[in-house]
Amino acid sequence: SPSRIDRLDLPNVQDVPFNDIMPSMASKVDNRDELVEDCTLEEKKFNDSILDKVLLKIFRNLVEKNTGGVSSSKDGIEGLLDQGRTFMLQPNQTAEAQHRMVSDTLGGLMTPVLPP
C-alpha cells in the first residue's frame, strides 16, 4: 500500500540505550528499570460481584491443581497473579511445562462445554 514505509527506511535502534533515543524521557534519577512515571490517576478499587468471586475461585483451584499445588494466601486476582508468578519463576521451570499448565487449566475450564 502507498502508506507503508519500506522496512529499510525505518531507523535501526537495536542496541541503542533508551535514554539516548528519547532523552526527554530520561529519568532525573539513575533508575534504569523504570521507563514511565507513576500513574497520577486516583486509585480505583474493583468490587468483585459474587459471580466474579465464584468464577475466580474455580479458576484458582484449577491453577493450583495444574501447578502441583502452587497457591497464594492473597485474595482475588492478586492471589491468582501471585500463583502464576510463583509457578513461572520456579527453579528449573521450562517453557513446555508453563505451556502445558496453561493449556490444561484452560482445557479444564472448557471441559463442561467442549469434549476433553
Short mmCIF file of N, CA and C in Angstrom, two decimals:
data_model
loop_
_atom_site.label_atom_id
_atom_site.label_comp_id
_atom_site.label_asym_id
_atom_site.label_seq_id
_atom_site.Cartn_x
_atom_site.Cartn_y
_atom_site.Cartn_z
N SER A 1 0.84 -1.18 0.00
CA SER A 1 0.00 0.00 0.00
C SER A 1 0.89 1.24 0.00
N PRO A 2 0.42 2.34 -0.53
CA PRO A 2 1.26 3.54 -0.63
C PRO A 2 1.60 4.16 0.72
N SER A 3 0.83 3.84 1.78
CA SER A 3 1.09 4.44 3.08
C SER A 3 2.12 3.65 3.89
N ARG A 4 2.55 2.52 3.37
CA ARG A 4 3.53 1.70 4.10
C ARG A 4 4.93 2.23 3.92
N ILE A 5 5.73 2.14 4.95
CA ILE A 5 7.12 2.55 4.90
C ILE A 5 7.97 1.31 4.64
N ASP A 6 8.85 1.39 3.72
CA ASP A 6 9.73 0.27 3.42
C ASP A 6 10.58 -0.05 4.64
N ARG A 7 10.77 -1.32 4.93
CA ARG A 7 11.50 -1.76 6.12
C ARG A 7 12.89 -1.14 6.19
N LEU A 8 13.56 -1.03 5.08
CA LEU A 8 14.92 -0.50 5.07
C LEU A 8 14.96 1.01 5.34
N ASP A 9 13.80 1.70 5.24
CA ASP A 9 13.76 3.13 5.53
C ASP A 9 13.52 3.42 7.02
N LEU A 10 13.22 2.38 7.80
CA LEU A 10 12.99 2.57 9.23
C LEU A 10 14.32 2.64 9.96
N PRO A 11 14.41 3.46 11.01
CA PRO A 11 15.66 3.54 11.76
C PRO A 11 15.91 2.26 12.56
N ASN A 12 17.15 1.85 12.65
CA ASN A 12 17.51 0.68 13.43
C ASN A 12 18.04 1.17 14.78
N VAL A 13 17.29 0.92 15.84
CA VAL A 13 17.69 1.38 17.16
C VAL A 13 18.11 0.21 18.05
N GLN A 14 18.36 -0.92 17.44
CA GLN A 14 18.81 -2.08 18.20
C GLN A 14 20.13 -1.75 18.90
N ASP A 15 20.24 -2.15 20.16
CA ASP A 15 21.43 -1.95 20.98
C ASP A 15 21.73 -0.48 21.29
N VAL A 16 20.77 0.41 21.06
CA VAL A 16 20.94 1.82 21.43
C VAL A 16 20.20 2.02 22.74
N PRO A 17 20.87 2.50 23.79
CA PRO A 17 20.18 2.70 25.08
C PRO A 17 18.97 3.62 24.94
N PHE A 18 17.91 3.28 25.67
CA PHE A 18 16.66 4.02 25.58
C PHE A 18 16.85 5.51 25.82
N ASN A 19 17.65 5.88 26.81
CA ASN A 19 17.82 7.30 27.13
C ASN A 19 18.54 8.06 26.02
N ASP A 20 19.30 7.37 25.18
CA ASP A 20 19.93 8.02 24.03
C ASP A 20 18.92 8.28 22.92
N ILE A 21 17.90 7.43 22.84
CA ILE A 21 16.88 7.58 21.80
C ILE A 21 15.89 8.66 22.19
N MET A 22 15.45 8.64 23.46
CA MET A 22 14.43 9.56 23.95
C MET A 22 14.97 10.34 25.14
N PRO A 23 15.90 11.27 24.94
CA PRO A 23 16.48 11.96 26.09
C PRO A 23 15.45 12.74 26.90
N SER A 24 14.35 13.16 26.28
CA SER A 24 13.33 13.91 27.03
C SER A 24 12.63 13.03 28.05
N MET A 25 12.69 11.71 27.86
CA MET A 25 12.05 10.79 28.78
C MET A 25 13.04 10.20 29.78
N ALA A 26 14.29 10.61 29.70
CA ALA A 26 15.30 10.10 30.62
C ALA A 26 14.96 10.51 32.04
N SER A 27 15.11 9.60 32.94
CA SER A 27 14.81 9.87 34.34
C SER A 27 15.89 10.76 34.95
N LYS A 28 15.46 11.65 35.82
CA LYS A 28 16.42 12.52 36.52
C LYS A 28 17.24 11.69 37.51
N VAL A 29 16.63 10.64 38.04
CA VAL A 29 17.30 9.74 38.95
C VAL A 29 17.83 8.57 38.13
N ASP A 30 18.95 8.03 38.50
CA ASP A 30 19.53 6.93 37.73
C ASP A 30 18.83 5.62 38.10
N ASN A 31 17.60 5.45 37.60
CA ASN A 31 16.83 4.23 37.81
C ASN A 31 16.45 3.69 36.45
N ARG A 32 17.27 2.84 35.91
CA ARG A 32 17.10 2.36 34.53
C ARG A 32 15.97 1.35 34.39
N ASP A 33 15.44 0.85 35.50
CA ASP A 33 14.36 -0.13 35.42
C ASP A 33 13.01 0.51 35.12
N GLU A 34 12.83 1.77 35.48
CA GLU A 34 11.56 2.45 35.25
C GLU A 34 11.64 3.30 34.00
N LEU A 35 10.74 3.05 33.07
CA LEU A 35 10.72 3.82 31.83
C LEU A 35 9.59 4.84 31.82
N VAL A 36 8.60 4.65 32.67
CA VAL A 36 7.48 5.59 32.74
C VAL A 36 7.28 6.02 34.18
N GLU A 37 6.76 7.20 34.37
CA GLU A 37 6.49 7.69 35.72
C GLU A 37 5.24 7.03 36.27
N ASP A 38 5.09 7.12 37.59
CA ASP A 38 3.91 6.56 38.23
C ASP A 38 2.65 7.24 37.70
N CYS A 39 1.57 6.47 37.67
CA CYS A 39 0.28 6.98 37.22
C CYS A 39 -0.22 8.04 38.20
N THR A 40 -0.78 9.10 37.67
CA THR A 40 -1.30 10.18 38.52
C THR A 40 -2.82 10.08 38.72
N LEU A 41 -3.45 9.07 38.14
CA LEU A 41 -4.88 8.88 38.35
C LEU A 41 -5.13 8.38 39.76
N GLU A 42 -6.27 8.74 40.32
CA GLU A 42 -6.56 8.28 41.67
C GLU A 42 -6.88 6.79 41.66
N GLU A 43 -6.54 6.12 42.75
CA GLU A 43 -6.74 4.68 42.88
C GLU A 43 -8.23 4.35 42.77
N LYS A 44 -8.53 3.27 42.06
CA LYS A 44 -9.91 2.82 41.95
C LYS A 44 -9.96 1.37 42.41
N LYS A 45 -10.76 1.09 43.40
CA LYS A 45 -10.89 -0.24 43.95
C LYS A 45 -11.95 -0.99 43.14
N PHE A 46 -11.58 -2.17 42.63
CA PHE A 46 -12.52 -3.00 41.90
C PHE A 46 -13.34 -3.80 42.88
N ASN A 47 -14.65 -3.76 42.74
CA ASN A 47 -15.54 -4.51 43.62
C ASN A 47 -16.00 -5.77 42.90
N ASP A 48 -15.58 -6.92 43.41
CA ASP A 48 -15.98 -8.20 42.83
C ASP A 48 -17.45 -8.48 43.12
N SER A 49 -18.15 -8.95 42.09
CA SER A 49 -19.51 -9.43 42.32
C SER A 49 -19.40 -10.86 42.85
N ILE A 50 -20.50 -11.41 43.29
CA ILE A 50 -20.49 -12.80 43.76
C ILE A 50 -20.10 -13.73 42.62
N LEU A 51 -20.59 -13.47 41.42
CA LEU A 51 -20.23 -14.29 40.26
C LEU A 51 -18.72 -14.20 39.99
N ASP A 52 -18.15 -12.99 40.07
CA ASP A 52 -16.71 -12.83 39.89
C ASP A 52 -15.94 -13.70 40.89
N LYS A 53 -16.36 -13.66 42.14
CA LYS A 53 -15.67 -14.40 43.19
C LYS A 53 -15.75 -15.91 42.96
N VAL A 54 -16.92 -16.38 42.57
CA VAL A 54 -17.11 -17.82 42.33
C VAL A 54 -16.26 -18.28 41.15
N LEU A 55 -16.32 -17.54 40.04
CA LEU A 55 -15.56 -17.93 38.85
C LEU A 55 -14.06 -17.85 39.10
N LEU A 56 -13.61 -16.84 39.82
CA LEU A 56 -12.18 -16.72 40.14
C LEU A 56 -11.74 -17.86 41.05
N LYS A 57 -12.58 -18.25 41.99
CA LYS A 57 -12.26 -19.37 42.89
C LYS A 57 -12.11 -20.66 42.09
N ILE A 58 -13.02 -20.90 41.14
CA ILE A 58 -12.92 -22.09 40.28
C ILE A 58 -11.62 -22.06 39.49
N PHE A 59 -11.31 -20.91 38.90
CA PHE A 59 -10.10 -20.79 38.10
C PHE A 59 -8.85 -20.98 38.96
N ARG A 60 -8.83 -20.37 40.15
CA ARG A 60 -7.65 -20.52 41.03
C ARG A 60 -7.47 -21.96 41.48
N ASN A 61 -8.57 -22.68 41.72
CA ASN A 61 -8.47 -24.09 42.09
C ASN A 61 -7.87 -24.91 40.94
N LEU A 62 -8.27 -24.60 39.71
CA LEU A 62 -7.69 -25.29 38.55
C LEU A 62 -6.20 -24.97 38.41
N VAL A 63 -5.84 -23.73 38.62
CA VAL A 63 -4.43 -23.34 38.54
C VAL A 63 -3.64 -24.08 39.61
N GLU A 64 -4.18 -24.14 40.82
CA GLU A 64 -3.48 -24.85 41.90
C GLU A 64 -3.30 -26.33 41.55
N LYS A 65 -4.34 -26.94 41.00
CA LYS A 65 -4.28 -28.35 40.61
C LYS A 65 -3.24 -28.57 39.52
N ASN A 66 -3.18 -27.69 38.54
CA ASN A 66 -2.29 -27.88 37.39
C ASN A 66 -0.87 -27.35 37.60
N THR A 67 -0.62 -26.76 38.77
CA THR A 67 0.73 -26.29 39.07
C THR A 67 1.38 -27.15 40.14
N GLY A 68 0.75 -28.25 40.49
CA GLY A 68 1.31 -29.12 41.51
C GLY A 68 1.14 -28.56 42.92
N GLY A 69 0.12 -27.75 43.13
CA GLY A 69 -0.18 -27.26 44.46
C GLY A 69 0.26 -25.84 44.76
N VAL A 70 0.70 -25.09 43.75
CA VAL A 70 1.10 -23.70 43.98
C VAL A 70 -0.15 -22.88 44.32
N SER A 71 -0.12 -22.24 45.49
CA SER A 71 -1.26 -21.42 45.91
C SER A 71 -0.74 -20.10 46.46
N SER A 72 -1.66 -19.26 46.87
CA SER A 72 -1.30 -17.96 47.43
C SER A 72 -2.28 -17.61 48.53
N SER A 73 -1.77 -16.94 49.55
CA SER A 73 -2.64 -16.51 50.64
C SER A 73 -3.37 -15.22 50.31
N LYS A 74 -2.97 -14.57 49.21
CA LYS A 74 -3.63 -13.32 48.80
C LYS A 74 -5.01 -13.62 48.23
N ASP A 75 -5.91 -12.67 48.36
CA ASP A 75 -7.28 -12.84 47.85
C ASP A 75 -7.39 -12.38 46.41
N GLY A 76 -8.44 -12.85 45.74
CA GLY A 76 -8.84 -12.34 44.43
C GLY A 76 -7.80 -12.47 43.34
N ILE A 77 -7.84 -11.49 42.46
CA ILE A 77 -6.98 -11.52 41.27
C ILE A 77 -5.51 -11.39 41.66
N GLU A 78 -5.21 -10.67 42.76
CA GLU A 78 -3.83 -10.55 43.20
C GLU A 78 -3.27 -11.92 43.61
N GLY A 79 -4.10 -12.74 44.20
CA GLY A 79 -3.69 -14.10 44.56
C GLY A 79 -3.43 -14.94 43.32
N LEU A 80 -4.28 -14.79 42.31
CA LEU A 80 -4.08 -15.52 41.05
C LEU A 80 -2.76 -15.10 40.39
N LEU A 81 -2.51 -13.80 40.38
CA LEU A 81 -1.25 -13.31 39.82
C LEU A 81 -0.05 -13.84 40.59
N ASP A 82 -0.18 -13.90 41.91
CA ASP A 82 0.89 -14.44 42.74
C ASP A 82 1.12 -15.92 42.45
N GLN A 83 0.04 -16.68 42.29
CA GLN A 83 0.15 -18.10 41.93
C GLN A 83 0.91 -18.26 40.62
N GLY A 84 0.50 -17.51 39.62
CA GLY A 84 1.15 -17.61 38.31
C GLY A 84 2.61 -17.22 38.37
N ARG A 85 2.90 -16.14 39.07
CA ARG A 85 4.29 -15.67 39.19
C ARG A 85 5.15 -16.72 39.90
N THR A 86 4.62 -17.28 41.00
CA THR A 86 5.35 -18.29 41.75
C THR A 86 5.64 -19.51 40.89
N PHE A 87 4.64 -19.97 40.13
CA PHE A 87 4.82 -21.13 39.27
C PHE A 87 5.82 -20.85 38.15
N MET A 88 5.65 -19.73 37.49
CA MET A 88 6.50 -19.42 36.33
C MET A 88 7.96 -19.20 36.72
N LEU A 89 8.21 -18.72 37.94
CA LEU A 89 9.57 -18.38 38.35
C LEU A 89 10.23 -19.47 39.19
N GLN A 90 9.64 -20.66 39.24
CA GLN A 90 10.26 -21.76 39.97
C GLN A 90 11.60 -22.13 39.33
N PRO A 91 12.56 -22.57 40.16
CA PRO A 91 13.84 -23.02 39.59
C PRO A 91 13.62 -24.19 38.63
N ASN A 92 14.40 -24.23 37.57
CA ASN A 92 14.35 -25.29 36.55
C ASN A 92 13.01 -25.36 35.83
N GLN A 93 12.27 -24.25 35.82
CA GLN A 93 10.98 -24.20 35.11
C GLN A 93 11.25 -24.19 33.61
N THR A 94 10.44 -24.90 32.86
CA THR A 94 10.61 -24.94 31.40
C THR A 94 9.42 -24.30 30.72
N ALA A 95 9.66 -23.81 29.52
CA ALA A 95 8.57 -23.22 28.74
C ALA A 95 7.50 -24.27 28.44
N GLU A 96 7.93 -25.51 28.22
CA GLU A 96 6.97 -26.58 27.91
C GLU A 96 6.03 -26.83 29.09
N ALA A 97 6.58 -26.84 30.31
CA ALA A 97 5.75 -27.05 31.50
C ALA A 97 4.78 -25.89 31.69
N GLN A 98 5.24 -24.67 31.41
CA GLN A 98 4.38 -23.50 31.53
C GLN A 98 3.24 -23.57 30.53
N HIS A 99 3.55 -23.93 29.29
CA HIS A 99 2.51 -24.04 28.26
C HIS A 99 1.53 -25.16 28.59
N ARG A 100 2.05 -26.27 29.11
CA ARG A 100 1.18 -27.40 29.46
C ARG A 100 0.23 -26.99 30.59
N MET A 101 0.74 -26.25 31.60
CA MET A 101 -0.11 -25.80 32.70
C MET A 101 -1.23 -24.89 32.19
N VAL A 102 -0.88 -23.94 31.33
CA VAL A 102 -1.88 -23.03 30.79
C VAL A 102 -2.91 -23.80 29.97
N SER A 103 -2.43 -24.70 29.12
CA SER A 103 -3.34 -25.49 28.28
C SER A 103 -4.27 -26.37 29.13
N ASP A 104 -3.70 -27.03 30.14
CA ASP A 104 -4.52 -27.90 31.00
C ASP A 104 -5.54 -27.10 31.80
N THR A 105 -5.12 -25.92 32.28
CA THR A 105 -6.03 -25.09 33.07
C THR A 105 -7.17 -24.57 32.21
N LEU A 106 -6.85 -24.05 31.04
CA LEU A 106 -7.91 -23.56 30.15
C LEU A 106 -8.77 -24.71 29.64
N GLY A 107 -8.16 -25.85 29.38
CA GLY A 107 -8.93 -27.04 28.98
C GLY A 107 -9.89 -27.46 30.07
N GLY A 108 -9.45 -27.36 31.33
CA GLY A 108 -10.31 -27.70 32.45
C GLY A 108 -11.51 -26.78 32.56
N LEU A 109 -11.32 -25.53 32.17
CA LEU A 109 -12.45 -24.59 32.17
C LEU A 109 -13.45 -24.92 31.07
N MET A 110 -12.95 -25.42 29.96
CA MET A 110 -13.82 -25.69 28.81
C MET A 110 -14.43 -27.09 28.80
N THR A 111 -13.96 -27.97 29.68
CA THR A 111 -14.43 -29.36 29.66
C THR A 111 -15.95 -29.49 29.73
N PRO A 112 -16.65 -28.71 30.55
CA PRO A 112 -18.11 -28.85 30.54
C PRO A 112 -18.74 -28.50 29.19
N VAL A 113 -18.05 -27.66 28.41
CA VAL A 113 -18.61 -27.21 27.14
C VAL A 113 -18.06 -28.03 25.97
N LEU A 114 -16.75 -28.25 26.00
CA LEU A 114 -16.06 -28.96 24.93
C LEU A 114 -15.65 -30.34 25.43
N PRO A 115 -15.55 -31.31 24.53
CA PRO A 115 -15.08 -32.63 24.97
C PRO A 115 -13.63 -32.53 25.43
N PRO A 116 -13.22 -33.34 26.41
CA PRO A 116 -11.85 -33.27 26.94
C PRO A 116 -10.80 -33.61 25.89
#
